[in-house]
Structure formats: structure tokens, C-alpha cells
Amino acid sequence: MRLTAFLALVVATAATAAASEPLARIGPAPAFTLTAQDGRRVSLAELRGKVVAVTFIYASCVDTCPLLTAKMAGLRAKLGSDFGPRVAFVSVTVDPERDTPDVLRRYADRYGATGPGWWFLTGSPAEIAGVTRRYGVFARKQPRGDVDHTFLTSLIDRQGMLRVQYLGIRYDADEMLRDLRSLVSETASR
Amino acid sequence: MNRRQFVRGAAITSAAAASGVASLQAAAEPPPETTKIRLVRTPSLCVAPMHLSEPLLMAEGFTDVQYQKVTGGVDVSNRLASGDVNVVLHFAGPLIARIDAGDPITVLAGIHVGCFELFGTDRVRAVKDLRGKTVAVPDLGSGSSQYVFLAAMLAHVGLDPRKDVNWVTQPPAESMRMLAEGKIDAFLGFPPEPQELRAKKIGHVVVSSAADRPWSQYFCCMVTGNRDFVRKNPVATKRALRALLKSASVCALEPERVARALVDQGFTAEYAYALQTMKEIPYDRWRVYNPDDTLRFYALRLHEAGIVKKSPNRIIADGTDWRFLEELKKELKA
């Protein structure tokens, strides 16, 4: 085999291996128990067995949060029948003073996030501050009432292990879809 | 994946296996070996990812995050080498000089390109015009970021920094005043100095390391740890690097918020300068640019300038560990 052909084969094999490489196991996802849009208390531990995507938003946000939630809604559609039984979304508010369960329910309705599989969570300011801190999200209320916060989406596997984090909202949705599916298939095969 | 990356990846894997160092990815990451970490607080805005990293470091399990106030680049290098501080964000040039000198430091990742801008009077239109001119820097020597960067630029156009330029050493504020009065010919500034000079229309930009090749193709500031800290605390090192990379991404994604924080925390009184800095410096390239290339490029320039003696390969072998970065590239997406 000529050297260039050999190198091409080696590189192609390595690239394929990299593409199919399992996601890293960063560590146990920080636990939380918060109040959902239907008033129930929901904990991350209850979602064990599902792949979970955790995001941070607030309902009165007019610029970036709606883009993120819409992006997640698009992903939910692409996940098809995996969404709900095998994949769950959790959107945690960073504005607990204003985002009551009712407010979050209306927000969820705007994105068609009704039915099982997508939880919009609130809690006391101390509870929310604890969750944002443990996930590494900045959130600070501004004098005019807006909340300055960073966007971080964390994917958690069915064993509750944090596997990958997406920064911002301009991430490649197809890549996240692949990661979600890989976590579903990875755990389903065990 | 190109051949170099493949070969390097294979080399890292082999080296890790040979030394018995398991990949940190292989299992869930344990807590950091130490919950205390010391960084530096400098006047420069370009290292905002370090200045604003405390909450992210706390989220990584550090409970005691200390920032030691330093006066300049020389102080940063000294404290890192001595172990007074554990991890810093600092310009590649002086780091290479310290590795060359045998100091125990380990470069972990590049963060961003494009801190520095060279300003000149009308007598200086290009770097080669600096021959015989008067150039101001805060310090002379291999520990000074300004001097090292200028030495690299001079060497790149065939000038000898040891004899072709008249150096004066003085604080940046004094240099900016003298540049405005035409008493010096050139001054290399780092944020917020370039923003202030441009706003006041003092001199003109001769080289912008954010826009002008080849400088714009290589990292400026790199995350670097004290070698003993990195060796003894690999999990803490990886967690600290993760926090700093996330912080860099925040600078890229939310420049307004970061600029406000820099003002609130007293790094500058001028929101406009802070915002310009955040928007002009590409903080989103840490996964794109190759830190090896940066060290190789600057090591060659500094060798030409008579500042370092070792070969680029020796510098890289003695003073880098990309294992953490390679793992974090897979864990953090954007």
C-alpha cells in the first residue's frame, strides 16, 4: 500500500473513531429539587433513566431566552418518540421572584411544551441560586428587573452523569441532537 | 483531523498509557485534590476570563479562590514560577522565556489572540521604521510582555532588539503622554491602553495583533500552571482550566455583560473601553487555534531575538501539557 493511501486510511479510521467516541463522563450532575409548572416538586433524581437536557431561562426575557427555548422546541420535535420516555428537557428559571409555576406554565404553553417530558422549574431564590451556582451559570438581577445570565445547556445521561455542556445559544442543534441520541442509544444498549 | 493532530493524539495517548496516567475522561471526574486556588489580578482587561472566573471556579469545587494583585508581567511570571500562584492567564512570549530558563511552569491552553497594539507617531508607519527610534516599555527583559512582543516583531523584520532600538522604561501612562507629545516614537499597549489611545486620537496603530498577520494567527494569552501544582493536582487543574475556558466563552458570547462586570469590579472606569476590548478580542478561538503552533512561532522569533536558546520542540516538551485541553474540547461545545 502506498504511504499516502495508508496515511489516508489511518486518518479516516481515526476520524471515524473520534466521531463515534462516547461523550466524556464529567461527573455526577448537580442534584436539585424544584417546583414544576404544574406545582409538583420535581427532582433530578426522579428523571434517572432518561437523558436530560438542563437549560436556564426566564419567562419575561425578550431577547435570548426565547431563541434558546425555540431551539429546544425544535430539538424536541426531531427527537420524535424518544422525547418523553427517553429524553427530558428541564428549563430552570433564573428569575424565581417573578416566575411562579403559573407564569412558567403560560411560558411553556407558548412553546407547545405541554404534556410530559419538559419541565419548567422554579423555586425559592436560595434554591435557584444554589442550582445556578452548582451548574456554573452566572445570573444577576438588574435594577430594571431583567436578569443578566449566561446560557449553558448540560446533557445528563440516564445514570445522572453530566456528559457534555453547550455554551451560549449558537451551538449546532444537529450536534446536540446527535449527542442526545448517542446517550439514548448508549444507555439503551446496556 | 489532520495528520499532525492524529499523530499528536496518538502520542498523548501513548505517553499517558506509558506513564500510567489514566485519562481523566475514563471515569467520572473526582472532586479537585485541593479546594484552594490562587490566580492573579492584573490591570489588563484582556485577561477578563481570569478576572471573572471566580463563580465558575466555585462551581468546579474550589471554595477558596484567591486573586493576588500584581503590578505587571514580570511579577506574574515570578509568582507563577515560585508557586505563589497556581494558574494564570498570561502572554505566550514571557512564558516561553521562563520555560527556556528552566522555570517550573506548564502551559495548558491558549485562550485568545490579539491583545496588543503597537502605536506610533507619523515617523513610524511599519515595524521596520523602528530602527533608531525611541520605544517605551514598562520593563526591559524577557519577563516583560511588552518588550518580548516588540522583540519578536523586530526580529520578524530582521531588526535586532538589543541594538537597533532606543528603549526607555517607564509606566504606560507616562508613555502614552509622551507619545502624544511626540517625545517617543512608539508604544505597545494592552487593553485598555489601545482603546484609550484610539479614543484620544493619539498616534496611529502600526500593528494590531488582533487583525494583522502573522500575529493574529497565534494565541496571545495562554493558561499556564505552576508545574508542581499541575502534577500534584491534575483534577483541580482540569477543573480550573474548564472554568477559564467557560469564562472565555462568556466573554465572546456576552461582551456587554462582561464589560459591565469589569467596570463594576474596578478594572476600568470606562465601559466603552471594556466593551471594545471584549468585542475586538476573539475569545471564541480557544478550540480552533493550535497552541503548539503558537509556542513554536514565538519560540523561533524569540530565538532570533536572542531571548531564548532552546529549540521550539524542547520548549514544547519541557513546558506544555495539552491533555486537559484535548479532553475539555470534547466536554465543552459551543
Coordinates of C-alpha atoms in Angstrom, one line a residue:
Chain A
M1 CA 0.0 0.0 0.0
R2 CA 1.4 3.4 -0.9
L3 CA 2.3 5.6 2.0
T4 CA -0.3 8.3 1.2
A5 CA -3.1 5.7 0.9
F6 CA -2.0 4.2 4.2
L7 CA -2.0 7.6 5.9
A8 CA -5.4 8.4 4.4
L9 CA -6.7 5.1 5.8
V10 CA -5.2 5.8 9.2
V11 CA -6.6 9.3 9.4
A12 CA -10.0 8.2 8.2
T13 CA -10.1 5.5 10.7
A14 CA -9.1 7.9 13.5
A15 CA -11.7 10.5 12.4
T16 CA -14.4 7.8 12.4
A17 CA -13.3 6.7 15.8
A18 CA -13.4 10.2 17.1
A19 CA -16.8 10.8 15.7
S20 CA -18.2 7.7 17.4
E21 CA -16.2 8.2 20.6
P22 CA -18.5 8.2 23.7
L23 CA -19.0 11.6 25.4
A24 CA -16.9 12.2 28.4
R25 CA -18.1 11.4 31.8
I26 CA -17.6 14.7 33.6
G27 CA -19.1 13.8 36.9
P28 CA -22.4 13.4 38.7
A29 CA -24.8 16.1 37.6
P30 CA -25.6 18.5 40.5
A31 CA -28.8 17.4 42.2
F32 CA -31.8 19.7 42.5
T33 CA -35.4 19.5 43.7
L34 CA -37.6 22.4 42.4
T35 CA -41.2 23.2 41.6
A36 CA -42.6 22.5 38.2
Q37 CA -45.1 24.4 36.1
D38 CA -47.9 22.2 37.4
G39 CA -46.9 22.9 41.0
R40 CA -45.3 19.5 41.7
R41 CA -41.9 19.2 43.2
V42 CA -39.5 17.6 40.7
S43 CA -36.0 16.3 41.4
L44 CA -33.3 15.4 39.0
A45 CA -33.1 12.0 40.7
E46 CA -36.7 11.3 39.6
L47 CA -35.5 11.7 36.0
R48 CA -32.9 8.9 36.4
G49 CA -33.4 6.6 33.4
K50 CA -33.9 9.4 31.0
V51 CA -31.4 11.5 29.1
V52 CA -31.9 15.1 30.5
A53 CA -31.0 18.5 28.9
V54 CA -30.9 21.2 31.5
T55 CA -31.1 24.9 30.4
F56 CA -31.5 28.2 32.2
I57 CA -34.1 30.8 31.1
Y58 CA -36.6 33.3 32.5
A59 CA -40.1 33.9 31.2
S60 CA -40.0 37.7 30.8
C61 CA -36.7 37.6 28.8
V62 CA -37.3 39.2 25.5
D63 CA -34.1 38.6 23.7
T64 CA -32.1 35.4 24.0
C65 CA -34.1 33.0 26.2
P66 CA -36.9 32.8 23.6
L67 CA -34.4 31.8 21.0
L68 CA -33.0 29.1 23.2
T69 CA -36.4 27.7 24.1
A70 CA -37.4 27.7 20.5
K71 CA -34.3 25.9 19.6
M72 CA -35.0 23.3 22.3
A73 CA -38.6 23.0 20.9
G74 CA -37.1 22.2 17.5
L75 CA -35.0 19.6 19.0
R76 CA -37.9 18.1 20.8
A77 CA -39.7 17.7 17.5
K78 CA -36.7 16.0 15.9
L79 CA -36.4 13.6 18.8
G80 CA -39.8 12.2 18.0
S81 CA -40.9 9.3 20.1
D82 CA -37.7 9.4 22.1
F83 CA -38.9 12.7 23.7
G84 CA -40.7 12.0 26.9
P85 CA -40.0 8.3 27.5
R86 CA -36.3 8.5 27.0
V87 CA -35.3 12.2 26.8
A88 CA -36.5 15.0 29.1
F89 CA -35.9 18.7 29.0
V90 CA -35.6 20.8 32.1
S91 CA -35.7 24.6 31.9
V92 CA -34.8 26.3 35.2
T93 CA -35.7 29.9 35.7
V94 CA -33.2 32.4 36.8
D95 CA -35.9 34.8 37.9
P96 CA -37.6 32.9 40.7
E97 CA -39.3 36.1 42.2
R98 CA -41.4 36.6 39.1
D99 CA -41.5 33.1 37.5
T100 CA -44.2 31.3 39.6
P101 CA -45.4 27.9 38.4
D102 CA -48.3 29.7 36.7
V103 CA -46.1 32.1 34.8
L104 CA -43.9 29.2 33.7
R105 CA -46.9 27.2 32.6
R106 CA -48.0 30.0 30.3
Y107 CA -44.4 30.3 29.0
A108 CA -44.4 26.6 28.3
D109 CA -47.7 26.8 26.5
R110 CA -46.2 29.5 24.2
Y111 CA -43.7 26.9 23.0
G112 CA -46.2 24.0 22.9
A113 CA -44.3 22.4 25.8
T114 CA -47.3 20.8 27.2
G115 CA -47.5 17.1 28.2
P116 CA -44.8 15.1 29.8
G117 CA -41.1 15.4 29.1
W118 CA -40.4 19.1 29.5
W119 CA -40.3 20.6 33.0
F120 CA -40.1 24.4 33.6
L121 CA -38.8 24.7 37.2
T122 CA -38.8 27.4 39.8
G123 CA -38.1 27.6 43.5
S124 CA -37.1 29.9 46.2
P125 CA -34.3 32.4 45.3
A126 CA -31.9 30.4 47.5
E127 CA -32.8 27.2 45.8
I128 CA -32.3 28.7 42.3
A129 CA -29.1 30.4 43.4
G130 CA -27.8 27.0 44.6
V131 CA -28.7 25.3 41.3
T132 CA -27.2 28.0 39.1
R133 CA -24.0 28.1 41.2
R134 CA -23.6 24.3 41.0
Y135 CA -24.1 24.3 37.2
G136 CA -21.7 27.2 36.7
V137 CA -24.3 29.7 35.5
F138 CA -24.0 33.4 36.2
A139 CA -27.3 35.1 37.0
R140 CA -27.7 38.5 38.4
K141 CA -30.9 40.6 38.6
Q142 CA -30.6 44.1 37.1
P143 CA -32.2 47.2 38.6
R144 CA -34.8 47.3 35.8
G145 CA -35.9 43.8 36.6
D146 CA -34.1 41.9 33.8
V147 CA -31.8 39.1 34.7
D148 CA -28.3 39.1 33.3
H149 CA -27.3 35.4 32.9
T150 CA -25.2 33.1 30.9
F151 CA -26.5 30.3 28.7
L152 CA -25.4 26.8 29.4
T153 CA -27.1 23.6 28.4
S154 CA -26.0 20.5 30.2
L155 CA -26.7 17.0 28.9
I156 CA -27.0 14.3 31.6
D157 CA -27.1 10.6 30.9
R158 CA -29.6 8.1 32.2
Q159 CA -27.3 7.4 35.2
G160 CA -27.3 11.0 36.2
M161 CA -23.8 11.7 34.9
L162 CA -23.0 15.1 33.4
R163 CA -21.7 14.3 29.9
V164 CA -21.3 17.5 27.9
Q165 CA -22.1 21.2 28.2
Y166 CA -23.1 23.6 25.4
L167 CA -22.2 27.2 25.8
G168 CA -24.4 30.0 24.5
I169 CA -27.2 29.5 22.1
R170 CA -25.5 29.4 18.8
Y171 CA -24.5 25.8 19.1
D172 CA -25.1 23.4 16.3
A173 CA -28.6 21.9 17.1
D174 CA -27.8 18.9 14.9
E175 CA -24.7 18.2 17.0
M176 CA -26.8 18.3 20.2
L177 CA -29.4 16.0 18.6
R178 CA -26.6 13.5 17.8
D179 CA -25.3 13.8 21.4
L180 CA -28.8 13.2 22.8
R181 CA -29.4 10.2 20.6
S182 CA -26.0 8.8 21.3
L183 CA -26.8 9.0 25.0
V184 CA -30.1 7.3 24.4
S185 CA -28.6 4.5 22.4
E186 CA -25.6 4.2 24.7
T187 CA -27.8 3.6 27.7
A188 CA -30.4 1.6 25.9
S189 CA -27.8 -0.9 24.9
R190 CA -26.7 -1.6 28.4
Chain B
M1 CA -8.5 15.6 12.0
N2 CA -5.2 16.3 10.2
R3 CA -2.2 14.1 10.3
R4 CA -0.4 16.3 12.9
Q5 CA -3.4 16.1 15.2
F6 CA -3.7 12.4 14.8
V7 CA 0.0 11.8 15.5
R8 CA -0.1 14.1 18.4
G9 CA -3.2 12.4 19.8
A10 CA -1.6 9.1 19.4
A11 CA 1.5 10.4 21.2
I12 CA -0.5 11.8 24.1
T13 CA -2.4 8.5 24.5
S14 CA 0.8 6.5 24.3
A15 CA 2.5 8.8 26.8
A16 CA -0.4 8.7 29.2
A17 CA -0.6 5.0 29.0
A18 CA 3.1 4.5 29.4
S19 CA 3.3 6.7 32.4
G20 CA 0.3 5.1 34.0
V21 CA -1.7 8.3 33.9
A22 CA -5.3 7.3 33.2
S23 CA -7.3 9.6 31.1
L24 CA -9.4 11.9 33.2
Q25 CA -12.3 11.0 30.9
A26 CA -12.2 7.3 31.6
A27 CA -14.3 7.6 34.7
A28 CA -16.4 10.3 36.3
E29 CA -14.3 13.1 37.4
P30 CA -13.5 13.2 41.1
P31 CA -13.5 16.3 43.2
P32 CA -10.5 18.6 42.9
E33 CA -7.5 17.4 45.0
T34 CA -7.4 20.9 46.5
T35 CA -10.2 23.4 47.0
K36 CA -7.9 26.3 47.2
I37 CA -6.6 28.1 44.1
R38 CA -4.6 31.2 43.6
L39 CA -4.6 33.3 40.5
V40 CA -3.5 36.9 39.7
R41 CA -5.3 40.2 39.3
T42 CA -3.6 42.4 36.8
P43 CA -4.6 45.8 35.4
S44 CA -5.1 44.3 31.9
L45 CA -8.7 43.9 30.6
C46 CA -7.7 41.3 28.0
V47 CA -7.4 38.6 30.7
A48 CA -11.1 39.2 31.7
P49 CA -11.7 35.4 31.6
M50 CA -9.4 35.1 34.6
H51 CA -10.7 38.2 36.3
L52 CA -14.3 37.0 36.1
S53 CA -13.7 33.3 36.7
E54 CA -14.4 33.1 40.4
P55 CA -18.1 31.9 40.2
L56 CA -17.1 29.3 37.6
L57 CA -14.2 28.1 39.8
M58 CA -16.5 27.8 42.8
A59 CA -18.9 25.7 40.6
E60 CA -15.9 23.4 39.9
G61 CA -15.5 22.7 43.6
F62 CA -13.0 25.4 44.6
T63 CA -14.1 27.0 47.9
D64 CA -11.1 29.3 48.4
V65 CA -10.4 31.4 45.3
Q66 CA -7.7 34.0 45.7
Y67 CA -6.5 36.7 43.3
Q68 CA -3.1 38.1 44.1
K69 CA -2.7 41.7 42.9
V70 CA 0.4 42.0 40.7
T71 CA 2.0 45.1 39.2
G72 CA 3.0 43.7 35.8
G73 CA 4.0 40.8 33.6
V74 CA 7.3 40.3 35.3
D75 CA 5.5 39.9 38.6
V76 CA 3.1 37.4 37.1
S77 CA 5.9 35.2 35.8
N78 CA 7.8 35.3 39.0
R79 CA 4.9 34.4 41.2
L80 CA 3.9 31.5 38.9
A81 CA 7.4 30.1 38.8
S82 CA 7.7 30.4 42.6
G83 CA 4.4 28.7 43.2
D84 CA 2.9 31.8 44.9
V85 CA 0.1 31.5 42.4
N86 CA -1.2 28.3 40.8
V87 CA -2.7 29.2 37.5
V88 CA -2.5 32.4 35.4
L89 CA -3.6 33.7 32.1
H90 CA -0.5 35.3 30.5
F91 CA 1.1 36.3 27.2
A92 CA 2.9 33.4 25.5
G93 CA 6.2 35.3 25.0
P94 CA 7.4 35.6 28.6
L95 CA 6.1 32.1 29.3
I96 CA 8.4 30.8 26.6
A97 CA 11.3 32.7 28.1
R98 CA 10.6 31.3 31.5
I99 CA 10.4 27.7 30.1
D100 CA 13.7 28.3 28.3
A101 CA 15.2 29.4 31.6
G102 CA 14.1 26.1 33.2
D103 CA 11.3 27.5 35.4
P104 CA 8.7 25.0 36.6
I105 CA 5.7 26.1 34.6
T106 CA 3.3 24.2 32.3
V107 CA 1.3 25.8 29.5
L108 CA -2.2 24.2 29.4
A109 CA -4.2 26.0 26.7
G110 CA -4.4 29.1 24.5
I111 CA -7.3 31.4 25.3
H112 CA -7.3 34.2 22.8
V113 CA -5.3 36.2 20.2
G114 CA -5.0 39.9 19.8
C115 CA -4.3 41.8 23.0
F116 CA -1.5 44.1 21.9
E117 CA -1.4 47.0 19.6
L118 CA 1.7 48.9 18.5
F119 CA 1.1 52.7 18.3
G120 CA 3.5 55.0 16.5
T121 CA 3.9 58.6 15.6
D122 CA 3.9 59.7 12.0
R123 CA 7.6 58.8 11.9
V124 CA 6.7 55.1 12.3
R125 CA 4.5 53.6 9.6
A126 CA 5.8 50.0 9.8
V127 CA 7.8 47.9 12.3
K128 CA 11.0 48.3 10.3
D129 CA 10.7 52.0 10.8
L130 CA 11.5 51.4 14.5
R131 CA 15.3 51.2 13.6
G132 CA 17.0 54.0 15.5
K133 CA 13.7 55.2 17.1
T134 CA 12.7 55.6 20.8
V135 CA 10.3 53.0 22.1
A136 CA 8.8 52.9 25.5
V137 CA 8.1 49.8 27.6
P138 CA 7.4 49.3 31.3
D139 CA 10.4 47.0 31.7
L140 CA 13.2 45.5 29.7
G141 CA 14.0 41.8 29.6
S142 CA 12.4 38.5 29.0
G143 CA 9.7 38.9 31.7
S144 CA 8.2 42.0 30.2
S145 CA 5.3 41.2 27.9
Q146 CA 5.7 44.5 26.0
Y147 CA 9.4 44.1 25.5
V148 CA 9.1 40.4 24.5
F149 CA 6.3 41.1 22.0
L150 CA 8.2 44.0 20.5
A151 CA 11.4 41.9 20.3
A152 CA 9.5 39.2 18.4
M153 CA 8.1 41.8 16.0
L154 CA 11.5 43.4 15.5
A155 CA 13.2 40.0 14.9
H156 CA 10.5 39.1 12.4
V157 CA 11.5 42.0 10.2
G158 CA 15.3 41.5 10.6
L159 CA 16.0 44.1 13.3
D160 CA 17.9 43.3 16.5
P161 CA 16.1 44.5 19.6
R162 CA 19.3 44.7 21.5
K163 CA 20.9 47.4 19.3
D164 CA 18.5 48.7 16.7
V165 CA 16.1 50.5 19.1
N166 CA 16.5 53.1 21.8
W167 CA 14.5 51.7 24.7
V168 CA 13.0 53.8 27.5
T169 CA 11.4 52.2 30.5
Q170 CA 8.5 54.0 32.2
P171 CA 4.9 53.3 33.2
P172 CA 2.3 53.0 30.4
A173 CA 0.5 56.2 31.5
E174 CA 3.7 58.2 31.1
S175 CA 4.4 56.5 27.7
M176 CA 1.0 57.5 26.4
R177 CA 1.6 61.1 27.5
M178 CA 5.0 61.1 25.8
L179 CA 3.6 59.6 22.6
A180 CA 1.0 62.3 22.4
E181 CA 3.8 64.9 22.8
G182 CA 5.9 63.2 20.2
K183 CA 8.7 62.6 22.8
I184 CA 8.8 58.8 22.0
D185 CA 8.2 57.2 18.6
A186 CA 6.3 54.1 19.6
F187 CA 4.5 52.4 22.4
L188 CA 3.0 48.9 22.7
G189 CA -0.2 48.9 24.7
F190 CA -2.6 46.3 26.0
P191 CA -6.2 46.8 26.9
P192 CA -7.5 49.3 27.9
E193 CA -4.5 51.4 26.7
P194 CA -5.1 50.9 22.9
Q195 CA -8.7 51.8 23.4
E196 CA -7.8 55.0 25.2
L197 CA -5.2 56.0 22.6
R198 CA -7.6 55.5 19.8
A199 CA -10.4 57.4 21.6
K200 CA -8.0 60.3 22.2
K201 CA -6.6 60.0 18.7
I202 CA -3.0 59.7 20.0
G203 CA -0.7 58.3 17.4
H204 CA -1.8 55.6 15.0
V205 CA -2.0 51.8 15.0
V206 CA 1.1 50.3 13.4
V207 CA 0.3 46.7 14.2
S208 CA -2.9 45.2 15.7
S209 CA -2.2 41.7 16.9
A210 CA -5.9 41.0 16.5
A211 CA -6.0 41.9 12.9
D212 CA -2.5 41.8 11.4
R213 CA -0.8 38.6 10.3
P214 CA 1.2 36.8 11.4
W215 CA 0.4 37.9 14.9
S216 CA -3.4 37.4 14.6
Q217 CA -2.8 33.7 13.8
Y218 CA -1.3 32.9 17.2
F219 CA -2.6 32.9 20.7
C220 CA -1.6 35.9 22.8
C221 CA -2.7 34.8 26.3
M222 CA -2.4 31.2 27.4
V223 CA -3.5 29.4 30.6
T224 CA -0.4 28.3 32.4
G225 CA 0.0 26.5 35.7
N226 CA 2.8 26.1 38.1
R227 CA 4.3 22.7 37.2
D228 CA 4.2 21.2 40.7
F229 CA 0.5 22.3 41.1
V230 CA -0.4 20.7 37.8
R231 CA 1.4 17.4 38.6
K232 CA 0.0 17.1 42.1
N233 CA -3.5 18.3 41.3
P234 CA -4.5 17.1 37.8
V235 CA -8.2 17.1 38.6
A236 CA -8.1 20.6 40.1
T237 CA -6.0 21.7 37.1
K238 CA -8.6 20.4 34.6
R239 CA -11.4 21.9 36.6
A240 CA -9.6 25.3 36.7
L241 CA -9.0 25.1 33.0
R242 CA -12.6 24.3 32.4
A243 CA -13.7 27.3 34.4
L244 CA -11.3 29.6 32.4
L245 CA -12.4 28.2 29.1
K246 CA -16.1 28.7 30.0
S247 CA -15.2 32.2 31.2
A248 CA -13.6 32.9 27.8
S249 CA -16.7 31.7 26.0
V250 CA -18.8 34.0 28.2
C251 CA -16.6 37.0 27.1
A252 CA -17.3 36.0 23.5
L253 CA -21.0 35.4 23.9
E254 CA -21.9 38.3 26.2
P255 CA -19.5 41.1 25.8
E256 CA -21.8 43.7 27.2
R257 CA -22.4 41.8 30.4
V258 CA -18.7 41.2 30.8
A259 CA -17.8 44.8 30.2
R260 CA -20.3 45.9 32.8
A261 CA -18.7 43.4 35.3
L262 CA -15.2 44.8 34.5
V263 CA -16.4 48.3 35.4
D264 CA -18.3 47.1 38.4
Q265 CA -15.2 45.3 39.7
G266 CA -13.0 48.3 39.2
F267 CA -10.8 47.1 36.3
T268 CA -11.7 50.2 34.4
A269 CA -13.9 53.2 34.8
E270 CA -14.6 53.3 31.0
Y271 CA -17.4 51.0 30.0
A272 CA -16.7 51.8 26.3
Y273 CA -13.1 50.7 26.6
A274 CA -14.1 47.5 28.3
L275 CA -16.8 46.8 25.7
Q276 CA -14.4 47.5 22.8
T277 CA -11.9 45.1 24.3
M278 CA -14.5 42.3 24.7
K279 CA -15.7 42.8 21.1
E280 CA -12.3 43.2 19.5
I281 CA -10.5 40.2 21.1
P282 CA -11.6 36.9 19.6
Y283 CA -12.4 34.9 22.8
D284 CA -14.0 32.1 20.9
R285 CA -10.9 30.7 19.2
W286 CA -9.6 28.6 22.0
R287 CA -10.7 25.4 20.4
V288 CA -9.7 26.5 16.9
Y289 CA -6.1 27.7 17.1
N290 CA -3.3 25.3 17.8
P291 CA -1.4 26.2 21.0
D292 CA 1.6 24.2 19.8
D293 CA 1.9 26.4 16.7
T294 CA 1.8 29.5 19.0
L295 CA 4.7 28.3 21.1
R296 CA 6.7 27.2 18.0
F297 CA 6.1 30.5 16.3
Y298 CA 7.1 32.7 19.3
A299 CA 10.0 30.4 20.3
L300 CA 11.5 30.9 16.8
R301 CA 11.0 34.7 16.9
L302 CA 12.5 34.9 20.4
H303 CA 15.4 32.7 19.4
E304 CA 16.1 35.1 16.6
A305 CA 15.9 38.0 19.1
G306 CA 18.4 36.3 21.3
I307 CA 15.9 35.9 24.2
V308 CA 15.7 32.1 24.2
K309 CA 18.2 29.4 23.5
K310 CA 16.2 26.1 23.4
S311 CA 14.6 24.8 20.3
P312 CA 10.8 25.1 19.9
N313 CA 10.5 21.3 20.3
R314 CA 12.4 21.5 23.6
I315 CA 10.3 24.4 24.8
I316 CA 7.1 22.4 24.0
A317 CA 8.4 19.2 25.5
D318 CA 9.5 20.9 28.7
G319 CA 6.6 23.3 29.3
T320 CA 3.3 22.1 28.0
D321 CA 0.6 19.6 28.8
W322 CA -2.4 19.7 26.3
R323 CA -4.1 16.6 27.8
F324 CA -6.6 18.6 29.8
L325 CA -7.4 20.9 26.8
E326 CA -7.9 17.9 24.5
E327 CA -10.4 16.4 26.9
L328 CA -12.2 19.7 27.5
K329 CA -12.7 20.3 23.8
K330 CA -14.9 17.2 23.9
E331 CA -16.8 18.2 27.0
L332 CA -17.5 21.8 26.2
K333 CA -19.2 22.7 23.0
A334 CA -20.5 26.0 21.7

